[in-house]
Amino acid sequence: MRKLLFVLSIVIVTTSFAAADFNSTTGLIDIPVAKVQQGGRWRAFASGIFVIGENLDSPADFNTGFAYGIGDWGEVTISMLTSVDYSLNFNSVLRKASGALPAFGFGIHNITYRKYISELGNSEDFGFSDDVDYLKVARRPHEQFSIYFVTTKDFGGSYGEYTVGLGRGKYVGFGPHSHWFNSDMLFVTTNQHELLGRANEDAFGLFFGSSWKIIDPLSLMLEFDGRDVNAGLSYKFTMIDLNLAWTHIEQVGKSHRPRISIGASVSSFPLPKRVEYASISIRVFDNESGEPLTFNVNLEGGKTSKTLQGKKGKIKMKLLPGEYVMKVVIPGYKWKQIKLVLKEGETRAFKLGLEKKPTEEELAKEKEFDVNFVNGVTSLNNGKYKNAVAYLEKCLLLKPGDEEATSYYEKAREAFRRQFDALKIAAEALENNRNYKGALGKYKELLVIDESNAEIAAKIDQLTKRLRPKKETPKVVKPPAT
């Protein structure tokens, strides 16, 4: 037990001096992420670098710093790299992650008057040997004002969090492998040995990395910072973070040396999370005229139960995340109900067209329409086309232009015309063949389906007279002559 306490005390004392790779804004080992320190919360950190193998530059280096969150969108950090070298760092979130979209961020590291700055010093030809050796093959990009753009997507838990970004300065490498990841490869040359004197001082480099939770709160980190490959572990408590990393892994077995980085930070207590309200806007109008309407909204959800008024057809509300039922109410109109599940920071807009409630007169008219419509369709289906036309004509008087009534009316008229024409042709054929009795029967059928047809009535009267038996004229007997 004593040995364990001794080891823990050594770790705590060592890391309290330190930070090199873990010495800037919120990120992985040496790359930023599109996240920031919680607004109003501070963090003091320290880290140390230990060179593995034969010392080429410095066997160890220690750094400290302080970070402060601004309004949940920004973070400012000041880092002490040496006793005379300090740098300011800024990180911001331009867009928070939402749904399938990742978070986007922007920042500047090494805001300082020193053009070249590292954990060892502030001149172009002084620093860790792998950085200084860039002078032999291309140039050493000045670390001052290392601007970057970054995007981060967290898939949760063991699925991991993934980050990709572009940056200049400290994120640009000209090594055997790192030169493939900067913009000079596209615009200057892909051959590292042809970069000397041609490399762009303001080239941009690609960096990327990810972290996976092994066992909460322990995470595994792996990254490429534009120059080097780094891997590490992070153990996060509520107020304390402990980090251990193996950096410059690509230097294993080469003239330069990989390093071990240890980092620790202490933060202020997490502030109570500020709840982001959801924004709701409702526009209400008459569905027929489009005119805006004054309305009431009965709102129920969670512990909320209240009535709000929308004037000139509009209302805007800010609501806490949760489930709600909103009823839009206007006297004389049909109500509308909306069920909502709101998330933090969500914005929703609704356009509602309300229909007027029918008056008693309109209800009676609607009922009369329905009765005539049913009778009309029934008559049409039963072959009583003249009746169908009459019923459907009444429908169109009640609702001029009604699409369904118009459609059935046209069908009934066409069916009646075909039926009438067929009977009339048959009657006329019989009449021409002097089958007056048969023709009379057909004309009577026509009069049944078209009672008001004067022409058919006259034809029936004519044939009836023709078929009526003629009266014989009595013979006049002359008296015998005397």
CSV table of C-alpha atoms in Angstrom, one decimal, residues 72-480:
chain,number,residue,atom,x,y,z
A,72,ASP,CA,-19.6,27.9,-24.6
A,73,TRP,CA,-18.2,29.0,-28.0
A,74,GLY,CA,-14.6,30.1,-27.3
A,75,GLU,CA,-11.5,29.3,-25.3
A,76,VAL,CA,-8.4,31.3,-24.5
A,77,THR,CA,-5.1,29.7,-23.3
A,78,ILE,CA,-1.8,31.1,-22.3
A,79,SER,CA,1.1,28.7,-22.3
A,80,MET,CA,4.6,29.1,-20.7
A,81,LEU,CA,7.0,27.2,-23.0
A,82,THR,CA,10.3,28.6,-21.4
A,83,SER,CA,10.9,31.2,-18.8
A,84,VAL,CA,10.9,33.9,-21.5
A,85,ASP,CA,8.6,32.3,-24.1
A,86,TYR,CA,4.9,32.6,-23.8
A,87,SER,CA,2.1,32.1,-26.3
A,88,LEU,CA,-1.5,32.8,-26.5
A,89,ASN,CA,-3.9,30.3,-28.1
A,90,PHE,CA,-7.5,30.7,-29.1
A,91,ASN,CA,-10.1,28.1,-30.1
A,92,SER,CA,-13.7,28.6,-31.1
A,93,VAL,CA,-16.7,26.5,-32.2
A,94,LEU,CA,-18.3,28.0,-35.3
A,95,ARG,CA,-21.1,25.4,-35.5
A,96,LYS,CA,-22.0,22.8,-32.9
A,97,ALA,CA,-22.7,19.2,-33.9
A,98,SER,CA,-26.3,18.6,-34.9
A,99,GLY,CA,-27.8,15.3,-36.0
A,100,ALA,CA,-25.6,13.8,-38.6
A,101,LEU,CA,-23.5,17.0,-39.1
A,102,PRO,CA,-20.2,17.4,-37.2
A,103,ALA,CA,-19.1,20.4,-35.2
A,104,PHE,CA,-16.9,23.0,-37.0
A,105,GLY,CA,-14.2,25.1,-35.3
A,106,PHE,CA,-11.5,27.7,-36.0
A,107,GLY,CA,-8.6,28.8,-33.9
A,108,ILE,CA,-5.1,30.3,-33.8
A,109,HIS,CA,-2.2,28.8,-31.8
A,110,ASN,CA,1.0,30.5,-30.9
A,111,ILE,CA,-0.2,34.1,-30.9
A,112,THR,CA,3.2,35.7,-30.0
A,113,TYR,CA,5.7,38.1,-31.4
A,114,ARG,CA,8.2,35.3,-31.8
A,115,LYS,CA,8.3,34.0,-35.4
A,116,TYR,CA,9.7,30.6,-34.4
A,117,ILE,CA,8.6,29.1,-31.1
A,118,SER,CA,8.8,25.7,-29.5
A,119,GLU,CA,9.2,24.1,-26.1
A,120,LEU,CA,13.0,24.6,-26.3
A,121,GLY,CA,13.4,28.1,-27.7
A,122,ASN,CA,12.5,30.9,-30.1
A,123,SER,CA,14.9,30.9,-33.1
A,124,GLU,CA,14.7,29.2,-36.5
A,125,ASP,CA,17.7,27.0,-35.9
A,126,PHE,CA,17.0,26.1,-32.3
A,127,GLY,CA,14.4,23.5,-31.2
A,128,PHE,CA,13.9,19.8,-31.4
A,129,SER,CA,16.2,18.4,-34.0
A,130,ASP,CA,13.4,16.9,-36.2
A,131,ASP,CA,11.8,20.3,-36.6
A,132,VAL,CA,15.1,22.2,-37.1
A,133,ASP,CA,16.2,19.6,-39.8
A,134,TYR,CA,13.4,20.9,-42.0
A,135,LEU,CA,15.9,23.6,-42.9
A,136,LYS,CA,18.0,21.0,-44.7
A,137,VAL,CA,15.3,19.8,-47.0
A,138,ALA,CA,12.8,22.6,-47.4
A,139,ARG,CA,12.3,25.2,-44.7
A,140,ARG,CA,11.0,25.4,-41.2
A,141,PRO,CA,7.4,26.8,-41.2
A,142,HIS,CA,7.2,29.6,-38.6
A,143,GLU,CA,4.9,28.5,-35.8
A,144,GLN,CA,3.7,32.0,-35.1
A,145,PHE,CA,0.0,32.5,-35.7
A,146,SER,CA,-0.7,28.8,-36.5
A,147,ILE,CA,-4.3,29.2,-37.9
A,148,TYR,CA,-6.4,26.1,-38.3
A,149,PHE,CA,-9.9,25.0,-39.2
A,150,VAL,CA,-11.2,21.8,-37.7
A,151,THR,CA,-14.2,19.5,-37.7
A,152,THR,CA,-15.1,16.9,-35.1
A,153,LYS,CA,-17.8,14.2,-35.0
A,154,ASP,CA,-18.5,12.2,-31.9
A,155,PHE,CA,-20.2,8.8,-32.6
A,156,GLY,CA,-20.4,8.0,-28.9
A,157,GLY,CA,-18.6,5.7,-26.5
A,158,SER,CA,-16.5,3.0,-28.1
A,159,TYR,CA,-17.5,4.1,-31.6
A,160,GLY,CA,-15.1,7.0,-31.1
A,161,GLU,CA,-14.7,10.7,-31.8
A,162,TYR,CA,-13.0,11.7,-35.0
A,163,THR,CA,-11.3,14.9,-35.9
A,164,VAL,CA,-9.9,16.3,-39.2
A,165,GLY,CA,-8.4,19.7,-39.8
A,166,LEU,CA,-6.2,22.0,-41.8
A,167,GLY,CA,-3.7,24.3,-40.3
A,168,ARG,CA,-0.5,26.3,-41.0
A,169,GLY,CA,2.7,26.8,-39.0
A,170,LYS,CA,3.0,24.0,-36.4
A,171,TYR,CA,0.7,21.8,-38.4
A,172,VAL,CA,3.0,21.7,-41.5
A,173,GLY,CA,5.8,19.1,-41.8
A,174,PHE,CA,8.5,18.5,-44.4
A,175,GLY,CA,9.7,15.1,-43.3
A,176,PRO,CA,10.0,12.0,-45.4
A,177,HIS,CA,6.3,11.2,-44.7
A,178,SER,CA,4.8,14.4,-43.4
A,179,HIS,CA,5.5,16.4,-46.6
A,180,TRP,CA,2.8,14.3,-48.3
A,181,PHE,CA,0.2,16.0,-46.0
A,182,ASN,CA,0.8,19.7,-46.8
A,183,SER,CA,-0.4,21.9,-49.6
A,184,ASP,CA,3.1,22.1,-51.2
A,185,MET,CA,2.6,18.6,-52.4
A,186,LEU,CA,-0.2,19.8,-54.6
A,187,PHE,CA,1.2,23.2,-55.7
A,188,VAL,CA,5.0,22.8,-55.6
A,189,THR,CA,6.3,19.2,-55.9
A,190,THR,CA,5.7,15.7,-54.5
A,191,ASN,CA,9.5,15.2,-54.2
A,192,GLN,CA,10.8,16.1,-50.7
A,193,HIS,CA,14.3,16.7,-52.1
A,194,GLU,CA,13.0,19.3,-54.5
A,195,LEU,CA,11.4,21.5,-51.8
A,196,LEU,CA,14.5,23.3,-50.7
A,197,GLY,CA,14.1,27.0,-51.7
A,198,ARG,CA,10.7,26.3,-53.1
A,199,ALA,CA,8.6,25.4,-50.0
A,200,ASN,CA,5.9,27.9,-49.1
A,201,GLU,CA,6.2,29.5,-45.7
A,202,ASP,CA,2.4,29.7,-45.4
A,203,ALA,CA,1.6,26.2,-46.6
A,204,PHE,CA,-1.3,24.4,-44.9
A,205,GLY,CA,-1.0,20.9,-43.5
A,206,LEU,CA,-3.6,18.2,-42.9
A,207,PHE,CA,-4.0,16.8,-39.3
A,208,PHE,CA,-6.4,14.2,-38.0
A,209,GLY,CA,-7.0,12.0,-35.0
A,210,SER,CA,-9.5,10.1,-33.0
A,211,SER,CA,-10.2,8.9,-29.5
A,212,TRP,CA,-12.1,5.9,-28.2
A,213,LYS,CA,-13.4,5.2,-24.7
A,214,ILE,CA,-11.9,1.9,-23.4
A,215,ILE,CA,-13.5,2.0,-20.0
A,216,ASP,CA,-15.1,5.2,-18.8
A,217,PRO,CA,-13.3,7.5,-18.0
A,218,LEU,CA,-10.2,6.0,-19.7
A,219,SER,CA,-9.8,6.8,-23.4
A,220,LEU,CA,-7.3,5.9,-26.1
A,221,MET,CA,-6.0,8.6,-28.4
A,222,LEU,CA,-4.3,8.4,-31.8
A,223,GLU,CA,-3.4,11.3,-34.0
A,224,PHE,CA,-1.2,12.7,-36.8
A,225,ASP,CA,-0.5,16.4,-36.0
A,226,GLY,CA,0.8,17.4,-39.5
A,227,ARG,CA,4.3,16.5,-38.5
A,228,ASP,CA,4.3,13.5,-36.2
A,229,VAL,CA,2.3,10.4,-35.2
A,230,ASN,CA,1.3,10.3,-31.6
A,231,ALA,CA,-0.7,7.9,-29.4
A,232,GLY,CA,-1.8,8.1,-25.8
A,233,LEU,CA,-4.2,7.6,-22.9
A,234,SER,CA,-6.4,10.1,-21.1
A,235,TYR,CA,-8.0,9.6,-17.8
A,236,LYS,CA,-10.7,12.2,-17.0
A,237,PHE,CA,-12.2,12.9,-13.5
A,238,THR,CA,-14.7,15.7,-12.8
A,239,MET,CA,-12.0,18.3,-12.1
A,240,ILE,CA,-8.7,16.5,-13.0
A,241,ASP,CA,-7.3,15.1,-16.2
A,242,LEU,CA,-4.3,12.8,-16.5
A,243,ASN,CA,-2.6,12.2,-19.8
A,244,LEU,CA,0.2,9.9,-21.0
A,245,ALA,CA,1.4,9.8,-24.6
A,246,TRP,CA,4.1,8.3,-26.8
A,247,THR,CA,4.9,10.9,-29.5
A,248,HIS,CA,6.9,11.1,-32.7
A,249,ILE,CA,6.4,7.4,-33.1
A,250,GLU,CA,7.6,7.6,-36.7
A,251,GLN,CA,11.1,8.3,-35.3
A,252,VAL,CA,11.5,4.9,-33.8
A,253,GLY,CA,14.9,3.5,-35.0
A,254,LYS,CA,15.9,6.7,-36.7
A,255,SER,CA,18.3,9.5,-36.0
A,256,HIS,CA,15.7,11.5,-34.1
A,257,ARG,CA,14.1,10.2,-31.0
A,258,PRO,CA,10.5,9.4,-30.0
A,259,ARG,CA,9.3,11.0,-26.7
A,260,ILE,CA,7.1,10.3,-23.8
A,261,SER,CA,4.7,13.2,-22.8
A,262,ILE,CA,3.0,13.4,-19.5
A,263,GLY,CA,0.2,15.9,-18.8
A,264,ALA,CA,-2.1,16.9,-16.0
A,265,SER,CA,-4.7,19.6,-15.6
A,266,VAL,CA,-7.0,20.8,-12.8
A,267,SER,CA,-10.3,22.6,-13.6
A,268,SER,CA,-12.8,24.6,-11.6
A,269,PHE,CA,-16.0,22.9,-10.8
A,270,PRO,CA,-18.3,22.4,-13.8
A,271,LEU,CA,-20.8,25.2,-13.9
A,272,PRO,CA,-24.5,24.3,-14.0
A,273,LYS,CA,-25.3,23.7,-17.6
A,274,ARG,CA,-27.2,26.6,-19.2
A,275,VAL,CA,-30.2,25.2,-20.8
A,276,GLU,CA,-30.7,26.2,-24.4
A,277,TYR,CA,-34.3,27.0,-25.2
A,278,ALA,CA,-36.0,25.8,-28.3
A,279,SER,CA,-37.5,28.5,-30.6
A,280,ILE,CA,-41.0,28.1,-31.9
A,281,SER,CA,-42.8,30.4,-34.4
A,282,ILE,CA,-46.4,30.0,-35.5
A,283,ARG,CA,-48.2,31.7,-38.4
A,284,VAL,CA,-52.0,31.3,-38.5
A,285,PHE,CA,-54.2,32.4,-41.4
A,286,ASP,CA,-57.7,31.9,-42.9
A,287,ASN,CA,-57.3,28.8,-45.2
A,288,GLU,CA,-59.7,30.3,-47.8
A,289,SER,CA,-58.7,34.0,-47.9
A,290,GLY,CA,-55.1,33.8,-46.6
A,291,GLU,CA,-55.8,36.6,-44.2
A,292,PRO,CA,-53.8,36.5,-40.9
A,293,LEU,CA,-55.9,35.7,-37.8
A,294,THR,CA,-55.6,36.7,-34.2
A,295,PHE,CA,-55.5,33.5,-32.2
A,296,ASN,CA,-54.9,31.8,-28.8
A,297,VAL,CA,-52.4,29.0,-28.2
A,298,ASN,CA,-53.2,26.6,-25.3
A,299,LEU,CA,-49.8,25.2,-24.3
A,300,GLU,CA,-49.4,22.1,-22.2
A,301,GLY,CA,-46.2,20.2,-21.4
A,302,GLY,CA,-44.1,19.2,-18.5
A,303,LYS,CA,-45.0,21.7,-15.7
A,304,THR,CA,-46.3,24.2,-18.2
A,305,SER,CA,-49.9,25.0,-18.8
A,306,LYS,CA,-50.7,28.4,-20.2
A,307,THR,CA,-52.5,30.3,-22.9
A,308,LEU,CA,-50.7,32.8,-25.2
A,309,GLN,CA,-52.1,35.1,-27.8
A,310,GLY,CA,-50.8,35.6,-31.3
A,311,LYS,CA,-51.6,38.9,-32.9
A,312,LYS,CA,-51.7,39.7,-36.6
A,313,GLY,CA,-51.4,36.0,-37.3
A,314,LYS,CA,-47.9,35.5,-35.7
A,315,ILE,CA,-46.4,34.4,-32.4
A,316,LYS,CA,-42.9,33.4,-31.3
A,317,MET,CA,-42.0,31.4,-28.2
A,318,LYS,CA,-39.0,30.1,-26.4
A,319,LEU,CA,-39.6,26.8,-24.7
A,320,LEU,CA,-37.5,24.4,-22.6
A,321,PRO,CA,-36.7,21.1,-24.3
A,322,GLY,CA,-39.4,18.5,-23.8
A,323,GLU,CA,-42.8,17.2,-25.0
A,324,TYR,CA,-45.7,19.7,-25.6
A,325,VAL,CA,-49.2,19.8,-26.9
A,326,MET,CA,-50.3,23.1,-28.5
A,327,LYS,CA,-53.9,23.8,-29.4
A,328,VAL,CA,-54.5,26.8,-31.8
A,329,VAL,CA,-57.9,28.2,-30.9
A,330,ILE,CA,-60.1,30.8,-32.7
A,331,PRO,CA,-63.8,31.2,-32.1
A,332,GLY,CA,-65.7,30.3,-35.3
A,333,TYR,CA,-62.9,28.2,-36.7
A,334,LYS,CA,-61.9,24.5,-36.5
A,335,TRP,CA,-59.2,24.1,-33.9
A,336,LYS,CA,-55.8,22.6,-34.7
A,337,GLN,CA,-53.6,20.5,-32.3
A,338,ILE,CA,-49.8,20.1,-32.6
A,339,LYS,CA,-47.7,17.5,-30.7
A,340,LEU,CA,-44.1,18.5,-30.3
A,341,VAL,CA,-40.9,16.9,-29.0
A,342,LEU,CA,-38.4,19.8,-28.7
A,343,LYS,CA,-34.6,19.5,-28.4
A,344,GLU,CA,-32.1,22.0,-27.0
A,345,GLY,CA,-31.4,24.9,-29.4
A,346,GLU,CA,-33.9,23.6,-31.9
A,347,THR,CA,-35.8,26.0,-34.2
A,348,ARG,CA,-39.3,25.1,-35.5
A,349,ALA,CA,-41.7,27.0,-37.7
A,350,PHE,CA,-45.4,26.2,-38.4
A,351,LYS,CA,-47.8,27.6,-40.9
A,352,LEU,CA,-51.4,26.8,-40.1
A,353,GLY,CA,-54.4,27.5,-42.3
A,354,LEU,CA,-57.7,27.2,-40.3
A,355,GLU,CA,-61.1,26.5,-41.8
A,356,LYS,CA,-64.3,28.3,-40.5
A,357,LYS,CA,-66.8,26.2,-38.7
A,358,PRO,CA,-70.1,25.9,-40.7
A,359,THR,CA,-73.2,27.8,-39.6
A,360,GLU,CA,-76.6,26.1,-39.1
A,361,GLU,CA,-77.7,27.3,-42.5
A,362,GLU,CA,-74.4,25.9,-44.0
A,363,LEU,CA,-75.0,22.6,-42.1
A,364,ALA,CA,-78.5,22.3,-43.6
A,365,LYS,CA,-77.2,23.1,-47.0
A,366,GLU,CA,-74.5,20.5,-46.6
A,367,LYS,CA,-77.1,17.9,-45.6
A,368,GLU,CA,-79.3,18.7,-48.6
A,369,PHE,CA,-76.3,18.4,-50.9
A,370,ASP,CA,-75.4,15.0,-49.4
A,371,VAL,CA,-79.0,13.7,-49.8
A,372,ASN,CA,-79.2,14.8,-53.5
A,373,PHE,CA,-75.7,13.5,-54.2
A,374,VAL,CA,-76.5,10.1,-52.8
A,375,ASN,CA,-79.8,10.0,-54.7
A,376,GLY,CA,-78.1,11.1,-57.9
A,377,VAL,CA,-75.4,8.5,-57.8
A,378,THR,CA,-77.9,5.8,-56.9
A,379,SER,CA,-80.2,6.8,-59.8
A,380,LEU,CA,-77.2,6.8,-62.1
A,381,ASN,CA,-76.2,3.3,-61.1
A,382,ASN,CA,-79.8,2.0,-61.4
A,383,GLY,CA,-80.1,3.3,-65.0
A,384,LYS,CA,-82.5,6.2,-64.0
A,385,TYR,CA,-80.4,8.7,-65.8
A,386,LYS,CA,-83.0,11.5,-66.0
A,387,ASN,CA,-83.5,11.4,-62.2
A,388,ALA,CA,-79.7,11.3,-61.7
A,389,VAL,CA,-79.4,14.4,-63.8
A,390,ALA,CA,-82.1,16.2,-61.8
A,391,TYR,CA,-80.5,15.3,-58.4
A,392,LEU,CA,-77.0,16.2,-59.5
A,393,GLU,CA,-78.3,19.6,-60.9
A,394,LYS,CA,-79.6,20.4,-57.4
A,395,CYS,CA,-76.1,19.5,-56.0
A,396,LEU,CA,-74.5,22.0,-58.4
A,397,LEU,CA,-77.0,24.7,-57.4
A,398,LEU,CA,-76.0,24.2,-53.8
A,399,LYS,CA,-72.2,23.9,-54.5
A,400,PRO,CA,-71.4,25.4,-57.8
A,401,GLY,CA,-68.3,23.9,-59.3
A,402,ASP,CA,-68.0,20.9,-56.9
A,403,GLU,CA,-65.7,18.6,-58.7
A,404,GLU,CA,-67.3,15.3,-57.7
A,405,ALA,CA,-70.9,16.4,-58.4
A,406,THR,CA,-69.8,17.9,-61.7
A,407,SER,CA,-68.1,14.6,-62.7
A,408,TYR,CA,-71.2,12.5,-61.9
A,409,TYR,CA,-73.5,15.1,-63.5
A,410,GLU,CA,-71.6,14.8,-66.8
A,411,LYS,CA,-71.7,11.0,-66.7
A,412,ALA,CA,-75.5,11.1,-66.0
A,413,ARG,CA,-76.2,13.5,-68.9
A,414,GLU,CA,-74.1,11.4,-71.3
A,415,ALA,CA,-75.8,8.2,-70.2
A,416,PHE,CA,-79.3,9.8,-70.5
A,417,ARG,CA,-78.5,11.1,-74.0
A,418,ARG,CA,-77.4,7.7,-75.2
A,419,GLN,CA,-80.5,6.1,-73.7
A,420,PHE,CA,-82.9,8.7,-75.2
A,421,ASP,CA,-81.2,8.5,-78.6
A,422,ALA,CA,-81.4,4.7,-78.7
A,423,LEU,CA,-85.1,4.7,-77.9
A,424,LYS,CA,-85.9,7.5,-80.3
A,425,ILE,CA,-84.1,5.8,-83.2
A,426,ALA,CA,-85.9,2.6,-82.5
A,427,ALA,CA,-89.3,4.4,-82.3
A,428,GLU,CA,-88.7,6.3,-85.6
A,429,ALA,CA,-87.6,3.1,-87.4
A,430,LEU,CA,-90.8,1.3,-86.3
A,431,GLU,CA,-92.9,4.3,-87.4
A,432,ASN,CA,-91.2,4.4,-90.8
A,433,ASN,CA,-92.0,0.7,-91.2
A,434,ARG,CA,-95.7,1.6,-90.3
A,435,ASN,CA,-95.5,-0.4,-87.1
A,436,TYR,CA,-97.3,2.4,-85.4
A,437,LYS,CA,-98.2,0.3,-82.4
A,438,GLY,CA,-94.6,-0.7,-81.7
A,439,ALA,CA,-93.5,2.9,-82.4
A,440,LEU,CA,-96.1,4.2,-79.9
A,441,GLY,CA,-94.7,1.9,-77.2
A,442,LYS,CA,-91.2,3.2,-77.7
A,443,TYR,CA,-92.4,6.8,-77.6
A,444,LYS,CA,-94.2,6.1,-74.4
A,445,GLU,CA,-90.9,4.7,-73.0
A,446,LEU,CA,-89.2,7.9,-74.0
A,447,LEU,CA,-91.9,9.9,-72.2
A,448,VAL,CA,-91.3,7.9,-69.1
A,449,ILE,CA,-87.6,8.9,-69.0
A,450,ASP,CA,-88.3,12.4,-70.2
A,451,GLU,CA,-91.8,13.4,-68.9
A,452,SER,CA,-91.5,17.1,-70.0
A,453,ASN,CA,-90.5,16.4,-73.6
A,454,ALA,CA,-93.4,18.1,-75.6
A,455,GLU,CA,-92.1,16.7,-78.9
A,456,ILE,CA,-92.5,13.1,-77.7
A,457,ALA,CA,-95.9,13.9,-76.1
A,458,ALA,CA,-97.1,15.3,-79.5
A,459,LYS,CA,-95.8,12.2,-81.3
A,460,ILE,CA,-97.7,9.9,-78.9
A,461,ASP,CA,-100.9,11.9,-79.4
A,462,GLN,CA,-100.4,11.7,-83.1
A,463,LEU,CA,-99.9,7.9,-83.2
A,464,THR,CA,-102.7,7.3,-80.7
A,465,LYS,CA,-105.1,9.1,-83.0
A,466,ARG,CA,-103.8,7.2,-86.0
A,467,LEU,CA,-104.4,3.9,-84.3
A,468,ARG,CA,-107.8,4.8,-83.1
A,469,PRO,CA,-110.6,2.9,-85.0
A,470,LYS,CA,-112.4,4.9,-87.6
A,471,LYS,CA,-116.2,5.4,-87.0
A,472,GLU,CA,-118.3,4.1,-89.9
A,473,THR,CA,-120.7,6.7,-91.4
A,474,PRO,CA,-124.3,5.3,-91.2
A,475,LYS,CA,-125.9,4.7,-94.5
A,476,VAL,CA,-128.9,7.0,-95.3
A,477,VAL,CA,-131.9,4.9,-96.6
A,478,LYS,CA,-133.9,6.9,-99.1
A,479,PRO,CA,-137.6,6.4,-98.8
A,480,PRO,CA,-139.2,4.7,-101.7
